[in-house]
Tab-separated table of C-alpha atoms in Angstrom:
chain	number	residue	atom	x	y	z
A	1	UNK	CA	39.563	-15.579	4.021
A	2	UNK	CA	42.844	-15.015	2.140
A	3	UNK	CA	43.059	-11.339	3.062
A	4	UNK	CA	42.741	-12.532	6.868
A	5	UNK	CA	45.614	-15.087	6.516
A	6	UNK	CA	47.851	-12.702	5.035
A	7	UNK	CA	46.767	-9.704	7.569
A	8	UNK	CA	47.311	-12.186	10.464
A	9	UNK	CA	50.989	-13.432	9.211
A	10	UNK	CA	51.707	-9.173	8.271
A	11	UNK	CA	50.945	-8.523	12.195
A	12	UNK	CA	52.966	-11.825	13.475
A	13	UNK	CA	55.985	-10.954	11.285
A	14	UNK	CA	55.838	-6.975	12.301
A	15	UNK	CA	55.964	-8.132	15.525
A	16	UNK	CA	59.027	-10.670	15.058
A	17	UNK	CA	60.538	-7.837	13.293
A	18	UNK	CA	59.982	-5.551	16.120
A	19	UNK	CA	61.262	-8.065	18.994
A	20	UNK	CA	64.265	-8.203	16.792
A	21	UNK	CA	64.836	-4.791	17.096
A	22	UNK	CA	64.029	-4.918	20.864
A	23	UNK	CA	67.220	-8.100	21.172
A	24	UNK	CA	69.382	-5.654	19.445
A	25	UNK	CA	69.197	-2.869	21.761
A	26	UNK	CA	69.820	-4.833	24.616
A	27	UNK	CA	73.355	-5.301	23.442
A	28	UNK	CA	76.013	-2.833	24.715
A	29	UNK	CA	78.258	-0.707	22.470
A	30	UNK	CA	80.564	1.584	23.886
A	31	UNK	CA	77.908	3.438	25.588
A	32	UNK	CA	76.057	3.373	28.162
A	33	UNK	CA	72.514	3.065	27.392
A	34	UNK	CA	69.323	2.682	29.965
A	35	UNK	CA	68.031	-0.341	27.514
A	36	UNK	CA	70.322	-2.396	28.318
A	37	UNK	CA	69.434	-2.790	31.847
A	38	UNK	CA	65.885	-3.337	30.646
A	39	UNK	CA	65.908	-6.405	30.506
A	40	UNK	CA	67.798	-7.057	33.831
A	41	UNK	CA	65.705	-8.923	36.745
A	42	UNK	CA	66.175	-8.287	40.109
A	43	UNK	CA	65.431	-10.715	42.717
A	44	UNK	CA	62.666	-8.052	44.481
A	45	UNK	CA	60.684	-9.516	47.716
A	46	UNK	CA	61.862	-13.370	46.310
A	47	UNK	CA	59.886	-11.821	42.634
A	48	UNK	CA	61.895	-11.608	39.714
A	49	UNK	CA	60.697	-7.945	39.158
A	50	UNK	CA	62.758	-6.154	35.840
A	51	UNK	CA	64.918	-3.063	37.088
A	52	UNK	CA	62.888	-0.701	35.506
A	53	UNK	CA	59.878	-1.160	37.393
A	54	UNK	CA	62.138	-0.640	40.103
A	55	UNK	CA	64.045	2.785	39.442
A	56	UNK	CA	64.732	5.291	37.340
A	57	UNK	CA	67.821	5.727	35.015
A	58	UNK	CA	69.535	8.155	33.863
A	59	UNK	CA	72.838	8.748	31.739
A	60	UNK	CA	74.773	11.543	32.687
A	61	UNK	CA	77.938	10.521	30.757
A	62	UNK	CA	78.575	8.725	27.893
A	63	UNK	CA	79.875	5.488	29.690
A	64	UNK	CA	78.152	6.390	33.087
A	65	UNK	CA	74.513	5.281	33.893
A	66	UNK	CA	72.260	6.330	37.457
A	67	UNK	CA	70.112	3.814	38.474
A	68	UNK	CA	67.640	5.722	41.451
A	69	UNK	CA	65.740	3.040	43.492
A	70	UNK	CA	62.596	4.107	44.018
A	71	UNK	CA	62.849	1.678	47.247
A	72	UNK	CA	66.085	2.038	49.221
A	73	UNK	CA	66.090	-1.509	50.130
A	74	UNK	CA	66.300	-2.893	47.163
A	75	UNK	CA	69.590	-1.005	46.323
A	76	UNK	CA	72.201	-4.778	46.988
A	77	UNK	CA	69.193	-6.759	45.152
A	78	UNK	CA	69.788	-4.336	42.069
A	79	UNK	CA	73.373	-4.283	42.425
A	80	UNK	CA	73.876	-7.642	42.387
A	81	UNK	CA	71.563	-8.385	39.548
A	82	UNK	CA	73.956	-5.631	37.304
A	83	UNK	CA	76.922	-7.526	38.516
A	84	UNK	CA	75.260	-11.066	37.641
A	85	UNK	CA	74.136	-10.056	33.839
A	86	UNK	CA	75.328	-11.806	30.892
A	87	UNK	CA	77.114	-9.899	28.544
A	88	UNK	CA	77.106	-6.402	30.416
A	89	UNK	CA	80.308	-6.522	32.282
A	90	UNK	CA	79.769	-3.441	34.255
A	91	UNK	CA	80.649	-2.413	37.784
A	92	UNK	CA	78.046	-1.238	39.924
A	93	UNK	CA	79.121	1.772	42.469
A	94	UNK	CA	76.684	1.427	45.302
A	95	UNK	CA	76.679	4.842	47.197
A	96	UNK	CA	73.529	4.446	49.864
A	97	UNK	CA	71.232	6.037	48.055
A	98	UNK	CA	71.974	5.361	43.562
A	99	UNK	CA	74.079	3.386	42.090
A	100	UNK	CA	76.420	4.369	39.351
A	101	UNK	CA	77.607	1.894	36.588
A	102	UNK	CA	80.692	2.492	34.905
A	103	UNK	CA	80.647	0.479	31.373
A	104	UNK	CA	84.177	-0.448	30.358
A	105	UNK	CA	85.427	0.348	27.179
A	106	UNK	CA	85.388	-2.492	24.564
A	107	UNK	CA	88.444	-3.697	22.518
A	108	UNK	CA	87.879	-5.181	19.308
A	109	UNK	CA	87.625	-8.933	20.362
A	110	UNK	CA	84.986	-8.182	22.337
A	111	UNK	CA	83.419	-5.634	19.831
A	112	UNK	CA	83.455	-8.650	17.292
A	113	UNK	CA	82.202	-11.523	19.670
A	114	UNK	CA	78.803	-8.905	19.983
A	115	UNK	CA	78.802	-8.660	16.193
A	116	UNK	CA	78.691	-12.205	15.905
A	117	UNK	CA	75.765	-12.414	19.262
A	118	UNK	CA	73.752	-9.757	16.765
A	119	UNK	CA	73.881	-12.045	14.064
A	120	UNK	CA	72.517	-14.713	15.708
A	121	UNK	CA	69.892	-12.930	17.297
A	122	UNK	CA	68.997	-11.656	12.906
A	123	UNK	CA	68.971	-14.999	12.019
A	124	UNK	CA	66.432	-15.981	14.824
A	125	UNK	CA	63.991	-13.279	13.837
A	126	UNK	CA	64.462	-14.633	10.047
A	127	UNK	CA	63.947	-18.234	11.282
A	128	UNK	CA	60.571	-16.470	12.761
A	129	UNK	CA	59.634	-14.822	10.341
A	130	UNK	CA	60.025	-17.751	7.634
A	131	UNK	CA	57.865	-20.255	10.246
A	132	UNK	CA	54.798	-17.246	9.936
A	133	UNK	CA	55.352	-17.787	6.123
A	134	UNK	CA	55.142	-21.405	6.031
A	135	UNK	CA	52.021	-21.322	8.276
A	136	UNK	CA	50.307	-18.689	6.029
A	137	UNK	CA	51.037	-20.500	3.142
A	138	UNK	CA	49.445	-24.012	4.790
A	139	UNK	CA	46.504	-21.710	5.374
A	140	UNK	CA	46.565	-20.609	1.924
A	141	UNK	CA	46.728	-24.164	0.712
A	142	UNK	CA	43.845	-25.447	2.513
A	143	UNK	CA	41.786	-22.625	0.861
A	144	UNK	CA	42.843	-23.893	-2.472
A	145	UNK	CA	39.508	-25.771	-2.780
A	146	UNK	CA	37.200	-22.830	-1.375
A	147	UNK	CA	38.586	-19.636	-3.328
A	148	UNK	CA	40.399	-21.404	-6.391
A	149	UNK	CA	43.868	-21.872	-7.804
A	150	UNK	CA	44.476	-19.027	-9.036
A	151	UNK	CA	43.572	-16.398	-6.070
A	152	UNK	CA	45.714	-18.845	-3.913
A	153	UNK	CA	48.879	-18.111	-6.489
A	154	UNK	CA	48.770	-14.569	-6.336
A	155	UNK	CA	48.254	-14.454	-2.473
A	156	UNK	CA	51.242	-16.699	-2.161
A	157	UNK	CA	53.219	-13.859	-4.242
A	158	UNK	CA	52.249	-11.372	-2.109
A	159	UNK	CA	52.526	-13.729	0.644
A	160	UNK	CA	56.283	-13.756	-0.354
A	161	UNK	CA	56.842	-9.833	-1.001
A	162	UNK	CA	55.558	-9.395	2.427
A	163	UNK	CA	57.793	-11.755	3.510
A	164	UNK	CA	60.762	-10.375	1.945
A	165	UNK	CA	60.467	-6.581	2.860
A	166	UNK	CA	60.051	-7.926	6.630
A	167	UNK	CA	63.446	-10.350	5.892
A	168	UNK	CA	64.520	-6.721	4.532
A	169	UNK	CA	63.549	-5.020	8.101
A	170	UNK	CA	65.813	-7.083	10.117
A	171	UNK	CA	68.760	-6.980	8.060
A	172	UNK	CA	68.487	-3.211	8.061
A	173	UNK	CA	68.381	-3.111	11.578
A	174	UNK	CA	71.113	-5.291	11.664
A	175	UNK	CA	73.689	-3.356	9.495
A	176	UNK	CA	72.517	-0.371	11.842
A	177	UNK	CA	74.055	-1.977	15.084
A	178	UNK	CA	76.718	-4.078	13.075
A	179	UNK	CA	77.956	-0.386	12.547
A	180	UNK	CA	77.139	1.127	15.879
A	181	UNK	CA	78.805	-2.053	17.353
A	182	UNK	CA	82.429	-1.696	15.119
A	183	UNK	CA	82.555	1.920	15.632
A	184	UNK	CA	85.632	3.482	17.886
């Protein structure tokens, strides 16, 4: 019973720590990178259908990314959707058959505003990862009368070391693209 709470809350929290990785790649830094248009939906046959189910990228350049539609028509539906994205600020180049997005450099107001955006999105997956803690240890608790005081206290520790090296996860991550992020 106590192993399966604290296996259940291990998977939930690798996962928050894992979508937290996922938010952090989806901001830009000074280069162009194919997962940040992952996340982008285009309005496909009136379906909100994500790009890349629709074509293929590709980064040639540093700055530069090729989107290839894998259906022609959908090349203005894909262009608009780059030029409606939050926080992307590219401009799409819409030749008939690809489209090439040029990502603007970023100047160091910007470069901080996406620092602080990061932050945020760290402090969500803590947030998360705290709530899996507190419902593990409500499990715990109710076991309490089953399994006895004293197994319940030293799955709470570990309940808390698990905790902690997952709270440890995302700020790693975060330093990671706090640095990736500042750098010229």
């Amino acid at each position: 019973m106590i192993a399966d709470s604290l296996a259940t809350a291990t998977d939930r929290m690798t996962k928050a720590v894992e979508v937290a990785k996922d938010d952090f790649s989806t901001v830009r830094t000074g280069r162009a990178n194919p997962q940040l248009f992952q996340r982008i939906l285009v309005d496909y046959y009136g379906t909100p259908t994500p790009l890349a189910q629709l074509a293929s990228l590709q980064n040639p350049e540093a700055r530069t990314l090729v989107i290839t539609p894998y259906d022609k028509s959908a090349l203005k539906d894909i262009e608009k959707a780059i030029v409606n994205a939050p926080n992307l600020g590219a401009t799409p180049n819409n030749d008939g058959q690809i489209i090439r997005v040029t990502m603007p450099e970023l100047n160091e107001e910007r470069r901080r505003e996406y620092v602080k955006l990061v932050r945020a999105k760290a402090e969500d997956a803590r947030v998360s990862i705290r709530n899996i803690r507190r419902k593990a240890k409500d499990e715990l608790d109710a076991l309490k009368s089953e399994v006895g005081d004293d197994d319940v206290a030293r799955a709470e520790k570990e309940l808390e070391t698990i905790t902690k090296k997952h709270i440890d996860q995302v700020d790693e991550a975060l330093t990671r693209k706090e640095a990736e992020l500042l750098e010229v």
